[in-house]
Amino acid sequence: MRYLPLTPEDRQAMLATIGAASIDDLFVDVPAEARLSGPIANLPGHASEMAVERHFSALARQNMAAGHHPFFLGCGAYKHHIPASVDHLIQRGEFLTAYTPYQPEIAQGTLQMLFEFQTQVARLYGCDVANASMYDGSTACWEAITMAARVTKRTKAILSSGLHPHYVSLAKTMAKFTGDQLMTSAPELSAETDSVQLLAAIDADTSCVVVQYPDILGRIEDLSAIAAKAHEQGALLVAVVTEPVALGTIRSPGEMGADIVVGEGQSIGVGLQFGGPYVGLFACKEKFVRQMPGRLCGETVDAEGKRGFVLTLSTREQHIRREKATSNICTNAGLCALAFSIHMTLLGERGLRDLAALNHAHAVKAAERLEKVPGVSLVNESFFNEFTLKLPKEARPVVRALADRKVLGGVSLGRLYPGNPVLEKGLVVAVTEVVTPEDIEAFAIALEEVLA
Amino acid sequence: MTINASGWRPEVGAAVAESAGTYTGNRALMLEEALIFEIGDSKTTGVDIAAPPAVKSRLAGLERHRPIGIPGLSEPETVRHYTRLSRQNYAIDLGLFPLGSCTMKHNPRLNEKVARMKGFADIHPLAPRETVQGALAVIHELAHWLVTLTGMKAVAMSPKAGAHGELCGILAIRAALEARGDARSTILVPESAHGTNPATAAFAGYAVESIPATSEGRVDLAALSARLGPDVAGVMITNPNTCGLFERDMKALSAAVHAAGAFVYCDGANFNAIVGRVRPGDLGIDAMHINLHKTFSTPHGGGGPGSGPVVLSEALAPFAPLPYVERQGDTFLLIEEETVDERQGKSFGRMTAFHGQMGMYTRALAYILSHGADGLRQVAEDAVLNANYVLRSLDDVLDAPFGHTGPCMHEALFSDGGLAEGFTTLDIAKALIDEGYHPMTMYFPLVVHGAMLIEPTETESKAALDQFIGALRSVAMRAKQGDPLLKSAPHYAPRRRLDETLAARKPVLVWKEPEEAVAAE
């Protein structure tokens, strides 16, 4: 048991200091009938480092890793290249094995990083302020809806049909318990979004309109008109961004009038990891800052007048306000926020713009090629690095057949919207900088074979 | 205001230099570091990105016109910036991190290695299930351990942190009550509970009422029983509790709650004290989250990520959130839809976009397999032994409010009683920083005045504990004698005491160009 440094002699000496005869004496408050007498049955004993590694290697080999095959999956999680120095730096023990910065004098590294992260996120989103991260994009989205309800003192939220269906399910789950009213529907396989219906639905009872940008089918639209109508009715515009790289080339939601912008930060610095841990981004206009959920880092000075950073405005938070807190969240995705911030620093404005341009160009190339596959049509007129194809048959078995040919070829809308006969022919294809022309060709040929 | 080539704002540099006695403000290996906004610019980048092929843009005419304002650094500058920042952090790799209730134990690097295997780190959450069988097997195997160790019926894996797990447990309770047509309005929470407990209950739509503690630091069973009634949906207990004590009456408490038609939620933040020795299921608990980073040592990275799977009793299991993993012969299934089996419609729904914290599952499972059933039992024993050793080695110099009632579990609680006039827990904490330690948890639990909650964990050696005990004893003696130097500690940290009031009164949450910042005032 290599992680436990006490020797049997240490244990005896310590029991003597305590004045206990045996370790059982220290568990005296546990009722006898609840105590286990020995190791739990059906569980094996301890294993060596080599044995554990071997076990995981065998399991890892059963998975098709994205980097080993032509890869086109997106819908809220994206395969991007992560510079080697990102993972190197986040593995430094002083970052990796630190806790929440409760003692700012010896946590300035984490705190300064969070302050830099907040500034990067606010600027990327075109907002005044950002928090120090949330669990992920989907939970950040629900937090934004509840924050809009607090700000407007209304409980009717209008969710665009282009919002990620898992984000919608999460909101529906929570709304069942909180009593919030949600208006939402499934998207249509068309080039146009549902903004006409959204505009018509906004009224004096509306707390917020939630629009994803680019949306679940990859479509992009100007949010200004929705922001204007929402503001006219006293509602807020919440914009959700699941692919932050897009903002390297298209206008930020804040610039178009969004009041709260949330999203998934996984694309920048954080690996796919089968869905988590990811990093939720959350930003808003300055006037709403005291209604924001989550942790905030702020600048201050120390007793010598030196600049320093602390966690601040904690009077909004659960450990002070308990049942009156803005949210029950008490952790952030610190290490993932660090990875995001390091990758963003390596990119800088120029790198982010170049990366976004490359993503878009690859995606346009892929769309042009895949559109030529017999029976396939491209749904989108606009897109960034992700678009939707309409197939001549159900996409789910097509995706599985592509996987048999070692091509991970997109996300079937049938998986995201089970039981919807129109959407099940939709295939959402994501194309990032890691995709090569050969990958696109391999995908197109495999798709032709599968559809033939 | 200008920034010179090395990134220093001269007037800031000068102020620092005067107090520190150096031009740069550095003190040998203690290096000051400017913000990326002061040393980077919009033209510098640390990545080489290929020129894109020529295409006709399809961005709906929404091309960005304005600059984003994100500075870049070259790769060497980036590595240096973050390495310098890292050196201003205390971490468990540097020494004892005795934060009570936070459980900062050694983070084995094997776990990091395993989590980074391409087959786990580089797979997509929506990949066809045939291509991710190994990952589903990991979830299934970890779930088996969690259910077996806790003696419960099922586990919901997807909650992304402890507080998210609390929410999952309370929603399961609410769903179960609603399924039997029994709308209830109130959750009872002991006054010693983590702030997340009342916040969670409120977030799930419940009114929250507090239950007092006894003079022995445990839940007042009589007060709790008296309050139970048809409006009470559940009780949130922490066991072992935040005073570091086992709730002796847990079985009677559970029986009383169940008799009143309500459910018992247990905050499992302190499961590491009893893992392998006590199964929460045997105590009558209906739902309990397990902070994987605490009991099973996944690194907390300066504040997260966490991971909070929730074990559930038979009564609550059908209401667990989606998705979940099931084994069918040799194949692992990912159940994402409510309509696929006999549980249709019972699950309360989805809590997060994907399947939870896969990267934490691999780490936690690696830790579990390394210890095995025998090692995990030893984990609890050594954690409890170490805490009692700290308690008994210091109770002659520090007031231990519940020390007379018997042993503690995995954390030792002291109060500020007996310090010199005007000296507080804060002074002891800041002086410990000068001794090279991260301080203990301060002012929590709220039921003890000036609380100091010390959790050494099982990965500390006796020698490490003896040195820490010596340091804390010395600081405690100085606080009892009124040593004025304690009031200005820390003296040797990268920063002296920081002005938290200023930060809250005039919040500065993002960096602004100096001219812009001045204009805003």
Short mmCIF file of N, CA and C in Angstrom, two decimals, chain B residues 201-272:
data_model
loop_
_atom_site.label_atom_id
_atom_site.label_comp_id
_atom_site.label_asym_id
_atom_site.label_seq_id
_atom_site.Cartn_x
_atom_site.Cartn_y
_atom_site.Cartn_z
N ALA B 201 -30.97 22.67 -1.38
CA ALA B 201 -32.39 22.43 -1.10
C ALA B 201 -33.23 23.59 -1.65
N ALA B 202 -32.73 24.81 -1.47
CA ALA B 202 -33.46 25.97 -1.99
C ALA B 202 -33.49 25.95 -3.52
N PHE B 203 -32.39 25.58 -4.14
CA PHE B 203 -32.29 25.53 -5.60
C PHE B 203 -33.26 24.49 -6.17
N ALA B 204 -33.56 23.45 -5.37
CA ALA B 204 -34.49 22.42 -5.81
C ALA B 204 -35.93 22.76 -5.44
N GLY B 205 -36.14 23.98 -4.97
CA GLY B 205 -37.49 24.45 -4.73
C GLY B 205 -38.04 24.19 -3.34
N TYR B 206 -37.19 23.89 -2.39
CA TYR B 206 -37.65 23.61 -1.02
C TYR B 206 -37.41 24.79 -0.07
N ALA B 207 -38.25 24.88 0.94
CA ALA B 207 -37.95 25.74 2.08
C ALA B 207 -36.94 25.00 2.96
N VAL B 208 -36.08 25.75 3.62
CA VAL B 208 -35.01 25.14 4.42
C VAL B 208 -35.19 25.53 5.87
N GLU B 209 -35.12 24.53 6.75
CA GLU B 209 -35.17 24.83 8.18
C GLU B 209 -33.97 24.21 8.87
N SER B 210 -33.45 24.93 9.83
CA SER B 210 -32.23 24.50 10.51
C SER B 210 -32.57 23.65 11.73
N ILE B 211 -31.71 22.65 11.98
CA ILE B 211 -31.85 21.80 13.18
C ILE B 211 -30.61 22.04 14.05
N PRO B 212 -30.80 22.31 15.33
CA PRO B 212 -29.64 22.65 16.16
C PRO B 212 -28.74 21.45 16.46
N ALA B 213 -27.55 21.76 16.95
CA ALA B 213 -26.61 20.72 17.38
C ALA B 213 -26.68 20.62 18.91
N THR B 214 -26.31 19.46 19.42
CA THR B 214 -26.22 19.31 20.87
C THR B 214 -24.90 19.90 21.36
N SER B 215 -24.74 19.97 22.68
CA SER B 215 -23.48 20.48 23.23
C SER B 215 -22.33 19.53 22.92
N GLU B 216 -22.67 18.33 22.47
CA GLU B 216 -21.64 17.36 22.08
C GLU B 216 -21.27 17.45 20.62
N GLY B 217 -21.86 18.41 19.87
CA GLY B 217 -21.49 18.59 18.48
C GLY B 217 -22.18 17.66 17.51
N ARG B 218 -23.28 17.06 17.94
CA ARG B 218 -24.02 16.16 17.04
C ARG B 218 -25.42 16.70 16.83
N VAL B 219 -26.11 16.15 15.82
CA VAL B 219 -27.48 16.59 15.55
C VAL B 219 -28.37 16.28 16.76
N ASP B 220 -29.21 17.22 17.10
CA ASP B 220 -30.13 17.03 18.22
C ASP B 220 -31.29 16.17 17.75
N LEU B 221 -31.22 14.87 18.08
CA LEU B 221 -32.22 13.92 17.58
C LEU B 221 -33.62 14.26 18.06
N ALA B 222 -33.71 14.72 19.30
CA ALA B 222 -35.03 15.05 19.85
C ALA B 222 -35.64 16.22 19.09
N ALA B 223 -34.81 17.24 18.83
CA ALA B 223 -35.32 18.41 18.10
C ALA B 223 -35.71 18.02 16.68
N LEU B 224 -34.91 17.15 16.08
CA LEU B 224 -35.20 16.71 14.72
C LEU B 224 -36.51 15.92 14.68
N SER B 225 -36.64 14.96 15.60
CA SER B 225 -37.85 14.13 15.62
C SER B 225 -39.09 14.98 15.84
N ALA B 226 -38.95 15.99 16.69
CA ALA B 226 -40.10 16.85 17.00
C ALA B 226 -40.54 17.63 15.76
N ARG B 227 -39.60 17.94 14.89
CA ARG B 227 -39.94 18.76 13.72
C ARG B 227 -40.49 17.94 12.54
N LEU B 228 -40.23 16.62 12.55
CA LEU B 228 -40.69 15.80 11.43
C LEU B 228 -42.20 15.85 11.30
N GLY B 229 -42.68 15.82 10.07
CA GLY B 229 -44.12 15.88 9.86
C GLY B 229 -44.41 15.72 8.39
N PRO B 230 -45.69 15.81 8.01
CA PRO B 230 -46.07 15.53 6.61
C PRO B 230 -45.53 16.54 5.60
N ASP B 231 -45.00 17.68 6.07
CA ASP B 231 -44.45 18.66 5.13
C ASP B 231 -42.96 18.45 4.89
N VAL B 232 -42.33 17.55 5.65
CA VAL B 232 -40.87 17.40 5.53
C VAL B 232 -40.54 16.34 4.48
N ALA B 233 -39.80 16.77 3.46
CA ALA B 233 -39.42 15.87 2.37
C ALA B 233 -38.17 15.07 2.72
N GLY B 234 -37.26 15.72 3.41
CA GLY B 234 -36.02 15.03 3.71
C GLY B 234 -35.17 15.77 4.71
N VAL B 235 -34.13 15.08 5.14
CA VAL B 235 -33.17 15.64 6.08
C VAL B 235 -31.80 15.49 5.46
N MET B 236 -31.00 16.55 5.52
CA MET B 236 -29.63 16.48 4.99
C MET B 236 -28.65 16.40 6.16
N ILE B 237 -27.99 15.26 6.26
CA ILE B 237 -27.04 15.02 7.35
C ILE B 237 -25.64 14.94 6.76
N THR B 238 -24.65 15.31 7.51
CA THR B 238 -23.28 15.02 7.10
C THR B 238 -22.74 14.03 8.13
N ASN B 239 -22.26 12.88 7.66
CA ASN B 239 -21.77 11.87 8.59
C ASN B 239 -20.58 11.13 8.00
N PRO B 240 -19.40 11.15 8.65
CA PRO B 240 -19.08 11.91 9.85
C PRO B 240 -19.36 13.40 9.63
N ASN B 241 -19.72 14.08 10.71
CA ASN B 241 -20.21 15.45 10.55
C ASN B 241 -19.06 16.46 10.51
N THR B 242 -19.43 17.72 10.35
CA THR B 242 -18.40 18.73 10.14
C THR B 242 -17.67 19.12 11.43
N CYS B 243 -18.11 18.57 12.56
CA CYS B 243 -17.33 18.74 13.79
C CYS B 243 -16.30 17.62 13.91
N GLY B 244 -16.25 16.76 12.87
CA GLY B 244 -15.30 15.66 12.91
C GLY B 244 -15.79 14.49 13.73
N LEU B 245 -17.09 14.41 13.95
CA LEU B 245 -17.64 13.37 14.83
C LEU B 245 -18.61 12.47 14.07
N PHE B 246 -18.66 11.21 14.48
CA PHE B 246 -19.63 10.29 13.90
C PHE B 246 -20.98 10.52 14.56
N GLU B 247 -22.04 10.56 13.74
CA GLU B 247 -23.39 10.72 14.28
C GLU B 247 -23.83 9.37 14.84
N ARG B 248 -23.65 9.22 16.16
CA ARG B 248 -23.92 7.93 16.82
C ARG B 248 -25.36 7.45 16.61
N ASP B 249 -26.28 8.40 16.56
CA ASP B 249 -27.70 8.03 16.51
C ASP B 249 -28.22 7.89 15.08
N MET B 250 -27.31 7.69 14.15
CA MET B 250 -27.70 7.72 12.74
C MET B 250 -28.83 6.74 12.42
N LYS B 251 -28.76 5.54 12.96
CA LYS B 251 -29.79 4.55 12.62
C LYS B 251 -31.15 4.96 13.18
N ALA B 252 -31.15 5.47 14.39
CA ALA B 252 -32.41 5.92 14.98
C ALA B 252 -32.95 7.12 14.21
N LEU B 253 -32.03 7.98 13.82
CA LEU B 253 -32.42 9.17 13.06
C LEU B 253 -33.07 8.75 11.73
N SER B 254 -32.43 7.81 11.02
CA SER B 254 -32.98 7.34 9.74
C SER B 254 -34.35 6.72 9.95
N ALA B 255 -34.47 5.92 11.00
CA ALA B 255 -35.75 5.25 11.26
C ALA B 255 -36.85 6.28 11.50
N ALA B 256 -36.52 7.32 12.25
CA ALA B 256 -37.52 8.35 12.54
C ALA B 256 -37.92 9.09 11.26
N VAL B 257 -36.94 9.39 10.43
CA VAL B 257 -37.22 10.11 9.17
C VAL B 257 -38.09 9.25 8.26
N HIS B 258 -37.73 7.97 8.13
CA HIS B 258 -38.50 7.08 7.26
C HIS B 258 -39.92 6.89 7.79
N ALA B 259 -40.05 6.81 9.10
CA ALA B 259 -41.39 6.64 9.69
C ALA B 259 -42.27 7.83 9.38
N ALA B 260 -41.62 9.00 9.19
CA ALA B 260 -42.39 10.21 8.87
C ALA B 260 -42.60 10.36 7.36
N GLY B 261 -42.19 9.32 6.60
CA GLY B 261 -42.41 9.36 5.16
C GLY B 261 -41.40 10.20 4.40
N ALA B 262 -40.31 10.57 5.05
CA ALA B 262 -39.30 11.41 4.40
C ALA B 262 -38.04 10.59 4.11
N PHE B 263 -37.08 11.23 3.49
CA PHE B 263 -35.84 10.54 3.09
C PHE B 263 -34.63 11.17 3.76
N VAL B 264 -33.55 10.36 3.84
CA VAL B 264 -32.30 10.83 4.46
C VAL B 264 -31.26 11.06 3.37
N TYR B 265 -30.83 12.30 3.25
CA TYR B 265 -29.71 12.61 2.37
C TYR B 265 -28.46 12.72 3.24
N CYS B 266 -27.37 12.10 2.80
CA CYS B 266 -26.12 12.24 3.54
C CYS B 266 -25.09 12.96 2.67
N ASP B 267 -24.53 14.03 3.19
CA ASP B 267 -23.42 14.70 2.53
C ASP B 267 -22.20 13.80 2.73
N GLY B 268 -21.71 13.26 1.63
CA GLY B 268 -20.64 12.27 1.73
C GLY B 268 -19.25 12.85 1.65
N ALA B 269 -19.13 14.14 1.92
CA ALA B 269 -17.82 14.78 1.83
C ALA B 269 -16.79 14.09 2.72
N ASN B 270 -17.26 13.46 3.78
CA ASN B 270 -16.32 12.86 4.73
C ASN B 270 -16.30 11.34 4.68
N PHE B 271 -16.66 10.78 3.54
CA PHE B 271 -16.72 9.32 3.41
C PHE B 271 -15.35 8.68 3.65
N ASN B 272 -14.29 9.44 3.38
CA ASN B 272 -12.95 8.87 3.54
C ASN B 272 -12.67 8.42 4.98
#
